[in-house]
Amino acid sequence: MGSLKDYVAKRRFASTPEPRGRVEKARRDRLFVIQKHRATALHYDFRLEDAGVLRSWAVPKGPSLDPAEKRLAMQVEDHPLDYATFEGVIPEGEYGGGTVMVWDIGTWEPVEGDFDKAIRFVLRGKKLHGAWRLVRTAGRKWLLIKSRDRYVSTDDIAATKPRSVLSRRLMAGIAKASGGNVEKAATADP
Ligand code: MN
């Protein structure tokens, strides 16, 4: 079972619209989500459902479709499954304050390995597809790497597909609709 102890400890649910959530039962079709998050710095939160929670990594540069681009992925606290569709604004001053977009969503399937050292998996998202891997280098430091298949590309997908897969909005639009800092959010839009 995953644990949401760290997730809950970091947040004040009276002040943030993020879901409280709970550890769910393991399921066959596992959720995959990437949330674009303009907090103190822009990053992409990469989340894979495992053991009733979303295992989570903050990827500063976002995913790359180029196998030569190994993207740093800092593992962060497990998140509740309910978090997968959270799009909106975390108030400034709260943990992770800033605008959150659901940048990609779908399902994933493990191929080989585990969350201790390295795992190979397949993504079935709206933007990301095919074979990927996460490789642990030290402690919470991992690398997110595209594996070779027909979905390999040198396109900068973060730049060419910047909109929410839930609402088609850009970061500025999400911030505006939820009373967030539009100027700050707009710095994350192309
Ligand atoms: Mn984040």
Short mmCIF file of N, CA and C and ligand atoms in Angstrom, two decimals:
data_model
loop_
_atom_site.label_atom_id
_atom_site.label_comp_id
_atom_site.label_asym_id
_atom_site.label_seq_id
_atom_site.Cartn_x
_atom_site.Cartn_y
_atom_site.Cartn_z
N MET A 1 0.84 -1.21 0.00
CA MET A 1 0.00 0.00 0.00
C MET A 1 0.87 1.24 0.00
N GLY A 2 0.43 2.23 -0.74
CA GLY A 2 1.10 3.53 -0.68
C GLY A 2 0.66 4.25 0.59
N SER A 3 1.26 5.38 0.83
CA SER A 3 0.91 6.18 2.01
C SER A 3 0.74 7.64 1.63
N LEU A 4 -0.26 8.30 2.22
CA LEU A 4 -0.48 9.73 1.95
C LEU A 4 -0.07 10.58 3.15
N LYS A 5 0.69 10.01 4.07
CA LYS A 5 1.08 10.71 5.29
C LYS A 5 1.82 12.03 4.97
N ASP A 6 2.82 11.95 4.09
CA ASP A 6 3.58 13.15 3.73
C ASP A 6 2.70 14.15 2.97
N TYR A 7 1.87 13.62 2.07
CA TYR A 7 0.97 14.49 1.28
C TYR A 7 0.08 15.32 2.20
N VAL A 8 -0.52 14.65 3.17
CA VAL A 8 -1.45 15.33 4.09
C VAL A 8 -0.68 16.30 4.99
N ALA A 9 0.49 15.90 5.46
CA ALA A 9 1.27 16.73 6.39
C ALA A 9 1.70 18.05 5.75
N LYS A 10 1.88 18.07 4.44
CA LYS A 10 2.39 19.26 3.75
C LYS A 10 1.29 20.28 3.44
N ARG A 11 0.03 19.89 3.59
CA ARG A 11 -1.06 20.74 3.09
C ARG A 11 -2.06 21.13 4.17
N ARG A 12 -2.72 22.29 3.98
CA ARG A 12 -3.83 22.73 4.83
C ARG A 12 -5.08 22.71 3.97
N PHE A 13 -5.92 21.69 4.17
CA PHE A 13 -7.04 21.48 3.25
C PHE A 13 -8.16 22.51 3.43
N ALA A 14 -8.09 23.31 4.49
CA ALA A 14 -9.03 24.42 4.62
C ALA A 14 -8.64 25.57 3.69
N SER A 15 -7.37 25.59 3.25
CA SER A 15 -6.87 26.72 2.47
C SER A 15 -6.56 26.39 1.02
N THR A 16 -6.42 25.12 0.67
CA THR A 16 -6.09 24.76 -0.71
C THR A 16 -7.24 23.94 -1.31
N PRO A 17 -7.52 24.16 -2.62
CA PRO A 17 -8.58 23.38 -3.27
C PRO A 17 -8.16 21.96 -3.65
N GLU A 18 -6.90 21.58 -3.35
CA GLU A 18 -6.43 20.23 -3.68
C GLU A 18 -7.23 19.19 -2.90
N PRO A 19 -7.45 18.00 -3.48
CA PRO A 19 -8.23 16.97 -2.78
C PRO A 19 -7.49 16.37 -1.59
N ARG A 20 -8.23 16.05 -0.53
CA ARG A 20 -7.66 15.35 0.63
C ARG A 20 -7.31 13.92 0.22
N GLY A 21 -8.26 13.26 -0.46
CA GLY A 21 -8.01 11.93 -1.01
C GLY A 21 -7.79 10.87 0.03
N ARG A 22 -7.61 9.65 -0.42
CA ARG A 22 -7.33 8.50 0.45
C ARG A 22 -6.64 7.44 -0.38
N VAL A 23 -6.01 6.49 0.30
CA VAL A 23 -5.37 5.38 -0.41
C VAL A 23 -6.47 4.45 -0.93
N GLU A 24 -6.46 4.21 -2.24
CA GLU A 24 -7.50 3.39 -2.86
C GLU A 24 -7.01 1.95 -3.02
N LYS A 25 -7.94 1.07 -3.40
CA LYS A 25 -7.55 -0.32 -3.70
C LYS A 25 -6.77 -0.35 -5.02
N ALA A 26 -5.85 -1.29 -5.14
CA ALA A 26 -5.09 -1.44 -6.40
C ALA A 26 -6.06 -1.84 -7.50
N ARG A 27 -5.84 -1.31 -8.70
CA ARG A 27 -6.74 -1.60 -9.82
C ARG A 27 -5.93 -2.07 -11.02
N ARG A 28 -6.62 -2.67 -11.98
CA ARG A 28 -5.92 -3.21 -13.14
C ARG A 28 -5.52 -2.10 -14.12
N ASP A 29 -6.45 -1.19 -14.41
CA ASP A 29 -6.13 -0.07 -15.31
C ASP A 29 -5.57 1.06 -14.47
N ARG A 30 -4.28 1.30 -14.62
CA ARG A 30 -3.60 2.26 -13.76
C ARG A 30 -3.54 3.63 -14.41
N LEU A 31 -3.85 4.63 -13.62
CA LEU A 31 -3.84 6.02 -14.08
C LEU A 31 -2.43 6.52 -14.30
N PHE A 32 -2.31 7.37 -15.29
CA PHE A 32 -1.08 8.10 -15.54
C PHE A 32 -1.48 9.55 -15.76
N VAL A 33 -0.77 10.48 -15.15
CA VAL A 33 -1.09 11.89 -15.36
C VAL A 33 0.19 12.72 -15.29
N ILE A 34 0.22 13.78 -16.08
CA ILE A 34 1.28 14.78 -15.95
C ILE A 34 0.60 16.12 -15.70
N GLN A 35 0.98 16.78 -14.61
CA GLN A 35 0.45 18.10 -14.30
C GLN A 35 1.54 19.15 -14.47
N LYS A 36 1.26 20.12 -15.30
CA LYS A 36 2.17 21.25 -15.47
C LYS A 36 1.91 22.19 -14.30
N HIS A 37 2.96 22.57 -13.59
CA HIS A 37 2.78 23.28 -12.32
C HIS A 37 3.73 24.48 -12.26
N ARG A 38 3.14 25.66 -12.31
CA ARG A 38 3.95 26.88 -12.18
C ARG A 38 3.94 27.28 -10.71
N ALA A 39 4.84 26.67 -9.93
CA ALA A 39 4.99 27.01 -8.51
C ALA A 39 6.13 28.01 -8.42
N THR A 40 7.03 27.87 -7.45
CA THR A 40 8.20 28.74 -7.37
C THR A 40 8.95 28.70 -8.69
N ALA A 41 9.08 27.48 -9.22
CA ALA A 41 9.64 27.31 -10.57
C ALA A 41 8.69 26.41 -11.35
N LEU A 42 8.72 26.54 -12.67
CA LEU A 42 7.90 25.66 -13.52
C LEU A 42 8.46 24.24 -13.47
N HIS A 43 7.56 23.27 -13.37
CA HIS A 43 7.95 21.87 -13.51
C HIS A 43 6.74 21.06 -13.97
N TYR A 44 6.99 19.82 -14.34
CA TYR A 44 5.92 18.91 -14.75
C TYR A 44 5.88 17.78 -13.73
N ASP A 45 4.72 17.59 -13.07
CA ASP A 45 4.58 16.52 -12.09
C ASP A 45 4.13 15.26 -12.82
N PHE A 46 5.00 14.26 -12.81
CA PHE A 46 4.78 13.00 -13.52
C PHE A 46 4.27 11.98 -12.50
N ARG A 47 3.06 11.43 -12.72
CA ARG A 47 2.46 10.57 -11.70
C ARG A 47 1.97 9.25 -12.30
N LEU A 48 2.30 8.16 -11.64
CA LEU A 48 1.90 6.82 -12.05
C LEU A 48 1.17 6.14 -10.90
N GLU A 49 -0.04 5.63 -11.18
CA GLU A 49 -0.79 4.92 -10.14
C GLU A 49 -0.09 3.62 -9.77
N ASP A 50 0.12 3.44 -8.46
CA ASP A 50 0.71 2.21 -7.95
C ASP A 50 0.28 2.05 -6.50
N ALA A 51 -0.18 0.86 -6.15
CA ALA A 51 -0.53 0.54 -4.77
C ALA A 51 -1.55 1.53 -4.18
N GLY A 52 -2.49 1.96 -5.00
CA GLY A 52 -3.59 2.79 -4.50
C GLY A 52 -3.29 4.27 -4.36
N VAL A 53 -2.10 4.68 -4.80
CA VAL A 53 -1.73 6.11 -4.76
C VAL A 53 -1.09 6.48 -6.11
N LEU A 54 -0.76 7.76 -6.26
CA LEU A 54 0.00 8.19 -7.44
C LEU A 54 1.45 8.41 -7.03
N ARG A 55 2.34 7.50 -7.47
CA ARG A 55 3.78 7.75 -7.29
C ARG A 55 4.10 9.00 -8.09
N SER A 56 4.92 9.90 -7.54
CA SER A 56 5.06 11.22 -8.17
C SER A 56 6.50 11.69 -8.25
N TRP A 57 6.81 12.34 -9.39
CA TRP A 57 8.13 12.94 -9.63
C TRP A 57 7.94 14.34 -10.19
N ALA A 58 8.77 15.27 -9.75
CA ALA A 58 8.77 16.61 -10.34
C ALA A 58 9.87 16.65 -11.39
N VAL A 59 9.46 16.93 -12.63
CA VAL A 59 10.40 16.94 -13.76
C VAL A 59 10.56 18.39 -14.22
N PRO A 60 11.68 19.05 -13.87
CA PRO A 60 11.81 20.48 -14.16
C PRO A 60 11.65 20.82 -15.64
N LYS A 61 12.24 20.01 -16.53
CA LYS A 61 12.18 20.33 -17.96
C LYS A 61 11.01 19.65 -18.67
N GLY A 62 10.28 18.82 -17.97
CA GLY A 62 9.20 18.08 -18.62
C GLY A 62 9.72 16.90 -19.40
N PRO A 63 8.81 16.06 -19.92
CA PRO A 63 9.24 14.87 -20.66
C PRO A 63 9.80 15.24 -22.02
N SER A 64 10.72 14.42 -22.54
CA SER A 64 11.25 14.59 -23.89
C SER A 64 11.00 13.32 -24.68
N LEU A 65 10.63 13.47 -25.95
CA LEU A 65 10.41 12.32 -26.83
C LEU A 65 11.71 11.81 -27.43
N ASP A 66 12.81 12.47 -27.09
CA ASP A 66 14.13 12.12 -27.63
C ASP A 66 14.88 11.23 -26.62
N PRO A 67 15.19 9.98 -26.98
CA PRO A 67 15.87 9.06 -26.05
C PRO A 67 17.22 9.59 -25.55
N ALA A 68 17.80 10.53 -26.28
CA ALA A 68 19.09 11.10 -25.86
C ALA A 68 18.93 12.12 -24.73
N GLU A 69 17.69 12.60 -24.53
CA GLU A 69 17.42 13.60 -23.49
C GLU A 69 16.96 12.92 -22.21
N LYS A 70 17.88 12.77 -21.27
CA LYS A 70 17.51 12.15 -19.99
C LYS A 70 17.05 13.26 -19.06
N ARG A 71 15.80 13.23 -18.65
CA ARG A 71 15.24 14.33 -17.87
C ARG A 71 15.26 14.01 -16.38
N LEU A 72 15.87 14.92 -15.61
CA LEU A 72 15.89 14.78 -14.15
C LEU A 72 14.46 14.72 -13.63
N ALA A 73 14.19 13.75 -12.76
CA ALA A 73 12.87 13.58 -12.15
C ALA A 73 13.06 13.37 -10.65
N MET A 74 12.70 14.39 -9.87
CA MET A 74 12.88 14.31 -8.42
C MET A 74 11.62 13.67 -7.81
N GLN A 75 11.78 12.53 -7.16
CA GLN A 75 10.62 11.89 -6.56
C GLN A 75 10.09 12.73 -5.41
N VAL A 76 8.78 12.91 -5.40
CA VAL A 76 8.12 13.67 -4.33
C VAL A 76 7.10 12.76 -3.66
N GLU A 77 6.35 13.31 -2.72
CA GLU A 77 5.43 12.48 -1.94
C GLU A 77 4.34 11.87 -2.83
N ASP A 78 3.89 10.65 -2.45
CA ASP A 78 2.76 10.01 -3.12
C ASP A 78 1.55 10.93 -3.02
N HIS A 79 0.75 10.97 -4.09
CA HIS A 79 -0.47 11.78 -4.11
C HIS A 79 -1.69 10.86 -4.22
N PRO A 80 -2.87 11.34 -3.76
CA PRO A 80 -4.08 10.51 -3.90
C PRO A 80 -4.51 10.41 -5.36
N LEU A 81 -5.21 9.33 -5.70
CA LEU A 81 -5.68 9.16 -7.08
C LEU A 81 -6.58 10.31 -7.51
N ASP A 82 -7.35 10.86 -6.58
CA ASP A 82 -8.23 12.01 -6.88
C ASP A 82 -7.46 13.18 -7.46
N TYR A 83 -6.15 13.22 -7.19
CA TYR A 83 -5.35 14.37 -7.63
C TYR A 83 -5.22 14.42 -9.15
N ALA A 84 -5.44 13.28 -9.81
CA ALA A 84 -5.17 13.18 -11.25
C ALA A 84 -5.95 14.18 -12.08
N THR A 85 -7.13 14.59 -11.62
CA THR A 85 -7.92 15.54 -12.41
C THR A 85 -7.92 16.92 -11.77
N PHE A 86 -7.00 17.15 -10.83
CA PHE A 86 -6.95 18.49 -10.21
C PHE A 86 -6.29 19.48 -11.16
N GLU A 87 -7.06 20.49 -11.51
CA GLU A 87 -6.55 21.59 -12.35
C GLU A 87 -7.09 22.87 -11.73
N GLY A 88 -6.22 23.81 -11.46
CA GLY A 88 -6.67 25.05 -10.82
C GLY A 88 -5.52 25.79 -10.19
N VAL A 89 -5.83 26.48 -9.12
CA VAL A 89 -4.83 27.34 -8.48
C VAL A 89 -4.68 26.96 -7.02
N ILE A 90 -3.44 26.68 -6.61
CA ILE A 90 -3.11 26.51 -5.19
C ILE A 90 -2.74 27.91 -4.69
N PRO A 91 -3.40 28.40 -3.63
CA PRO A 91 -3.15 29.78 -3.20
C PRO A 91 -1.68 30.04 -2.88
N GLU A 92 -1.22 31.24 -3.19
CA GLU A 92 0.15 31.64 -2.84
C GLU A 92 0.30 31.54 -1.33
N GLY A 93 1.45 31.08 -0.90
CA GLY A 93 1.69 30.92 0.54
C GLY A 93 1.41 29.50 1.01
N GLU A 94 0.58 28.76 0.24
CA GLU A 94 0.36 27.34 0.55
C GLU A 94 1.44 26.51 -0.13
N TYR A 95 1.58 25.25 0.31
CA TYR A 95 2.57 24.36 -0.28
C TYR A 95 2.30 24.21 -1.78
N GLY A 96 3.29 24.50 -2.60
CA GLY A 96 3.14 24.36 -4.06
C GLY A 96 2.29 25.46 -4.67
N GLY A 97 2.16 26.59 -3.98
CA GLY A 97 1.31 27.68 -4.47
C GLY A 97 1.58 28.04 -5.92
N GLY A 98 0.50 28.11 -6.73
CA GLY A 98 0.64 28.43 -8.15
C GLY A 98 -0.40 27.68 -8.97
N THR A 99 -0.25 27.78 -10.28
CA THR A 99 -1.25 27.23 -11.20
C THR A 99 -0.89 25.80 -11.62
N VAL A 100 -1.92 24.95 -11.67
CA VAL A 100 -1.75 23.54 -12.03
C VAL A 100 -2.63 23.21 -13.24
N MET A 101 -2.04 22.58 -14.26
CA MET A 101 -2.76 22.15 -15.46
C MET A 101 -2.63 20.64 -15.64
N VAL A 102 -3.70 19.97 -16.03
CA VAL A 102 -3.59 18.56 -16.42
C VAL A 102 -3.07 18.53 -17.86
N TRP A 103 -1.77 18.31 -17.99
CA TRP A 103 -1.09 18.42 -19.29
C TRP A 103 -1.24 17.13 -20.10
N ASP A 104 -1.31 15.98 -19.42
CA ASP A 104 -1.58 14.72 -20.12
C ASP A 104 -2.22 13.76 -19.13
N ILE A 105 -3.06 12.88 -19.64
CA ILE A 105 -3.71 11.89 -18.78
C ILE A 105 -3.99 10.63 -19.59
N GLY A 106 -3.99 9.50 -18.92
CA GLY A 106 -4.27 8.23 -19.59
C GLY A 106 -3.99 7.08 -18.64
N THR A 107 -3.52 5.97 -19.22
CA THR A 107 -3.20 4.81 -18.39
C THR A 107 -1.76 4.39 -18.68
N TRP A 108 -1.23 3.55 -17.79
CA TRP A 108 0.12 3.04 -17.99
C TRP A 108 0.16 1.57 -17.60
N GLU A 109 1.19 0.90 -18.08
CA GLU A 109 1.35 -0.53 -17.81
C GLU A 109 2.82 -0.82 -17.55
N PRO A 110 3.13 -1.49 -16.44
CA PRO A 110 4.53 -1.83 -16.18
C PRO A 110 5.01 -2.92 -17.15
N VAL A 111 6.28 -2.86 -17.52
CA VAL A 111 6.86 -3.87 -18.41
C VAL A 111 7.89 -4.69 -17.65
N GLU A 112 8.76 -4.01 -16.93
CA GLU A 112 9.83 -4.70 -16.20
C GLU A 112 10.37 -3.78 -15.10
N GLY A 113 10.77 -4.37 -13.97
CA GLY A 113 11.39 -3.59 -12.91
C GLY A 113 10.39 -3.14 -11.86
N ASP A 114 10.81 -2.21 -11.01
CA ASP A 114 9.95 -1.76 -9.92
C ASP A 114 10.34 -0.34 -9.50
N PHE A 115 9.68 0.15 -8.47
CA PHE A 115 9.93 1.52 -8.02
C PHE A 115 11.07 1.62 -7.01
N ASP A 116 11.88 0.56 -6.89
CA ASP A 116 13.07 0.64 -6.04
C ASP A 116 14.26 1.18 -6.83
N LYS A 117 14.47 0.64 -8.04
CA LYS A 117 15.69 1.00 -8.78
C LYS A 117 15.42 1.51 -10.19
N ALA A 118 14.61 0.80 -10.92
CA ALA A 118 14.34 1.19 -12.31
C ALA A 118 13.08 0.46 -12.77
N ILE A 119 12.31 1.15 -13.60
CA ILE A 119 11.10 0.52 -14.12
C ILE A 119 10.91 0.92 -15.57
N ARG A 120 10.57 -0.08 -16.40
CA ARG A 120 10.22 0.17 -17.79
C ARG A 120 8.71 0.03 -17.89
N PHE A 121 8.09 0.92 -18.67
CA PHE A 121 6.63 0.92 -18.73
C PHE A 121 6.15 1.50 -20.06
N VAL A 122 4.86 1.30 -20.31
CA VAL A 122 4.22 1.84 -21.51
C VAL A 122 3.20 2.87 -21.07
N LEU A 123 3.19 4.02 -21.75
CA LEU A 123 2.21 5.07 -21.49
C LEU A 123 1.16 5.09 -22.59
N ARG A 124 -0.08 5.25 -22.18
CA ARG A 124 -1.17 5.47 -23.14
C ARG A 124 -1.89 6.75 -22.76
N GLY A 125 -1.26 7.87 -23.09
CA GLY A 125 -1.85 9.16 -22.78
C GLY A 125 -2.43 9.80 -24.03
N LYS A 126 -2.81 11.08 -23.91
CA LYS A 126 -3.30 11.81 -25.08
C LYS A 126 -2.13 12.45 -25.82
N LYS A 127 -1.03 12.72 -25.10
CA LYS A 127 0.16 13.31 -25.72
C LYS A 127 1.34 12.33 -25.74
N LEU A 128 1.52 11.62 -24.66
CA LEU A 128 2.66 10.69 -24.57
C LEU A 128 2.19 9.26 -24.79
N HIS A 129 2.99 8.52 -25.56
CA HIS A 129 2.66 7.13 -25.89
C HIS A 129 3.92 6.28 -25.86
N GLY A 130 3.71 4.98 -25.81
CA GLY A 130 4.81 4.05 -26.01
C GLY A 130 5.68 3.83 -24.81
N ALA A 131 6.92 3.39 -25.11
CA ALA A 131 7.83 2.87 -24.09
C ALA A 131 8.66 3.98 -23.44
N TRP A 132 8.69 3.95 -22.10
CA TRP A 132 9.46 4.91 -21.29
C TRP A 132 10.15 4.15 -20.18
N ARG A 133 11.08 4.81 -19.50
CA ARG A 133 11.63 4.21 -18.29
C ARG A 133 12.01 5.29 -17.29
N LEU A 134 11.98 4.89 -16.03
CA LEU A 134 12.45 5.72 -14.93
C LEU A 134 13.60 4.96 -14.28
N VAL A 135 14.73 5.64 -14.11
CA VAL A 135 15.92 5.00 -13.56
C VAL A 135 16.38 5.83 -12.35
N ARG A 136 16.51 5.15 -11.21
CA ARG A 136 16.93 5.86 -10.00
C ARG A 136 18.45 6.02 -10.02
N THR A 137 18.92 7.25 -9.77
CA THR A 137 20.37 7.46 -9.75
C THR A 137 20.88 7.58 -8.32
N ALA A 138 20.13 8.25 -7.45
CA ALA A 138 20.53 8.38 -6.04
C ALA A 138 19.35 8.93 -5.25
N GLY A 139 19.00 8.27 -4.15
CA GLY A 139 17.94 8.77 -3.28
C GLY A 139 16.66 9.06 -4.04
N ARG A 140 16.24 10.33 -4.01
CA ARG A 140 15.00 10.72 -4.69
C ARG A 140 15.24 11.14 -6.14
N LYS A 141 16.51 11.08 -6.57
CA LYS A 141 16.85 11.50 -7.93
C LYS A 141 16.69 10.37 -8.93
N TRP A 142 15.83 10.59 -9.92
CA TRP A 142 15.61 9.62 -10.99
C TRP A 142 15.82 10.32 -12.33
N LEU A 143 15.92 9.51 -13.39
CA LEU A 143 15.92 10.05 -14.75
C LEU A 143 14.72 9.47 -15.48
N LEU A 144 14.00 10.34 -16.21
CA LEU A 144 12.87 9.92 -17.04
C LEU A 144 13.37 9.93 -18.49
N ILE A 145 13.27 8.75 -19.13
CA ILE A 145 13.87 8.59 -20.46
C ILE A 145 12.88 7.92 -21.41
N LYS A 146 12.77 8.47 -22.62
CA LYS A 146 11.98 7.83 -23.67
C LYS A 146 12.77 6.63 -24.21
N SER A 147 12.12 5.48 -24.30
CA SER A 147 12.77 4.31 -24.91
C SER A 147 12.45 4.31 -26.41
N ARG A 148 13.31 3.59 -27.16
CA ARG A 148 13.18 3.63 -28.63
C ARG A 148 11.94 2.86 -29.09
N ASP A 149 11.12 3.52 -29.87
CA ASP A 149 9.96 2.91 -30.52
C ASP A 149 9.45 3.92 -31.55
N ARG A 150 8.28 3.68 -32.10
CA ARG A 150 7.81 4.57 -33.18
C ARG A 150 7.36 5.94 -32.69
N TYR A 151 7.32 6.14 -31.38
CA TYR A 151 6.89 7.43 -30.86
C TYR A 151 8.05 8.38 -30.57
N VAL A 152 9.27 7.93 -30.84
CA VAL A 152 10.44 8.78 -30.66
C VAL A 152 10.36 9.97 -31.62
N SER A 153 10.78 11.14 -31.12
CA SER A 153 10.74 12.36 -31.94
C SER A 153 11.67 13.40 -31.35
N THR A 154 12.09 14.35 -32.18
CA THR A 154 12.87 15.46 -31.66
C THR A 154 11.99 16.71 -31.48
N ASP A 155 10.67 16.56 -31.71
CA ASP A 155 9.74 17.66 -31.42
C ASP A 155 9.81 18.03 -29.95
N ASP A 156 9.76 19.31 -29.66
CA ASP A 156 9.67 19.76 -28.27
C ASP A 156 8.19 19.77 -27.89
N ILE A 157 7.72 18.63 -27.36
CA ILE A 157 6.28 18.46 -27.15
C ILE A 157 5.73 19.41 -26.10
N ALA A 158 6.57 19.83 -25.16
CA ALA A 158 6.10 20.79 -24.15
C ALA A 158 5.75 22.13 -24.82
N ALA A 159 6.47 22.45 -25.89
CA ALA A 159 6.23 23.71 -26.59
C ALA A 159 5.13 23.58 -27.65
N THR A 160 5.08 22.42 -28.33
CA THR A 160 4.12 22.27 -29.43
C THR A 160 2.73 21.87 -28.94
N LYS A 161 2.65 21.26 -27.74
CA LYS A 161 1.34 20.87 -27.19
C LYS A 161 1.19 21.43 -25.77
N PRO A 162 1.01 22.74 -25.66
CA PRO A 162 1.02 23.37 -24.33
C PRO A 162 -0.33 23.36 -23.61
N ARG A 163 -1.41 22.90 -24.25
CA ARG A 163 -2.73 23.08 -23.63
C ARG A 163 -3.16 21.92 -22.73
N SER A 164 -4.08 22.24 -21.83
CA SER A 164 -4.67 21.24 -20.94
C SER A 164 -5.42 20.19 -21.73
N VAL A 165 -5.25 18.91 -21.38
CA VAL A 165 -6.01 17.85 -22.04
C VAL A 165 -7.43 17.77 -21.48
N LEU A 166 -7.70 18.43 -20.38
CA LEU A 166 -9.06 18.43 -19.81
C LEU A 166 -9.88 19.61 -20.32
N SER A 167 -9.26 20.78 -20.42
CA SER A 167 -10.03 22.00 -20.69
C SER A 167 -9.54 22.79 -21.91
N ARG A 168 -8.44 22.35 -22.52
CA ARG A 168 -7.82 23.04 -23.66
C ARG A 168 -7.27 24.42 -23.29
N ARG A 169 -7.31 24.77 -22.01
CA ARG A 169 -6.81 26.09 -21.61
C ARG A 169 -5.30 26.11 -21.52
N LEU A 170 -4.73 27.30 -21.62
CA LEU A 170 -3.32 27.52 -21.30
C LEU A 170 -3.22 27.86 -19.81
N MET A 171 -1.99 27.97 -19.31
CA MET A 171 -1.79 28.25 -17.88
C MET A 171 -2.46 29.57 -17.46
N ALA A 172 -2.31 30.59 -18.30
CA ALA A 172 -2.88 31.90 -17.96
C ALA A 172 -4.40 31.81 -17.84
N GLY A 173 -5.04 31.03 -18.71
CA GLY A 173 -6.49 30.87 -18.68
C GLY A 173 -6.96 30.18 -17.41
N ILE A 174 -6.20 29.20 -16.97
CA ILE A 174 -6.54 28.49 -15.73
C ILE A 174 -6.40 29.43 -14.54
N ALA A 175 -5.30 30.20 -14.53
CA ALA A 175 -5.07 31.15 -13.43
C ALA A 175 -6.19 32.19 -13.38
N LYS A 176 -6.57 32.69 -14.54
CA LYS A 176 -7.60 33.74 -14.60
C LYS A 176 -8.94 33.21 -14.07
N ALA A 177 -9.29 32.00 -14.47
CA ALA A 177 -10.59 31.43 -14.08
C ALA A 177 -10.67 31.14 -12.59
N SER A 178 -9.51 30.93 -11.94
CA SER A 178 -9.52 30.56 -10.52
C SER A 178 -8.94 31.65 -9.63
N GLY A 179 -8.82 32.86 -10.15
CA GLY A 179 -8.34 33.97 -9.33
C GLY A 179 -6.88 33.88 -8.96
N GLY A 180 -6.09 33.21 -9.82
CA GLY A 180 -4.65 33.09 -9.55
C GLY A 180 -3.86 34.24 -10.15
N ASN A 181 -2.54 34.14 -10.06
CA ASN A 181 -1.64 35.14 -10.60
C ASN A 181 -1.44 34.87 -12.10
N VAL A 182 -2.17 35.63 -12.92
CA VAL A 182 -2.19 35.39 -14.37
C VAL A 182 -0.81 35.66 -14.99
N GLU A 183 -0.17 36.72 -14.54
CA GLU A 183 1.15 37.06 -15.10
C GLU A 183 2.17 35.95 -14.84
N LYS A 184 2.17 35.47 -13.61
CA LYS A 184 3.11 34.38 -13.24
C LYS A 184 2.80 33.11 -14.04
N ALA A 185 1.51 32.77 -14.15
CA ALA A 185 1.12 31.57 -14.90
C ALA A 185 1.51 31.71 -16.36
N ALA A 186 1.36 32.91 -16.91
CA ALA A 186 1.63 33.14 -18.34
C ALA A 186 3.10 32.92 -18.69
N THR A 187 3.98 33.06 -17.71
CA THR A 187 5.40 32.82 -17.99
C THR A 187 5.66 31.37 -18.35
N ALA A 188 4.69 30.47 -18.04
CA ALA A 188 4.84 29.05 -18.36
C ALA A 188 4.21 28.69 -19.71
N ASP A 189 3.50 29.65 -20.32
CA ASP A 189 2.90 29.42 -21.63
C ASP A 189 3.90 29.77 -22.73
N PRO A 190 3.81 29.09 -23.91
CA PRO A 190 4.76 29.41 -24.99
C PRO A 190 4.46 30.79 -25.60
MN MN B 1 4.41 20.21 -8.36
#
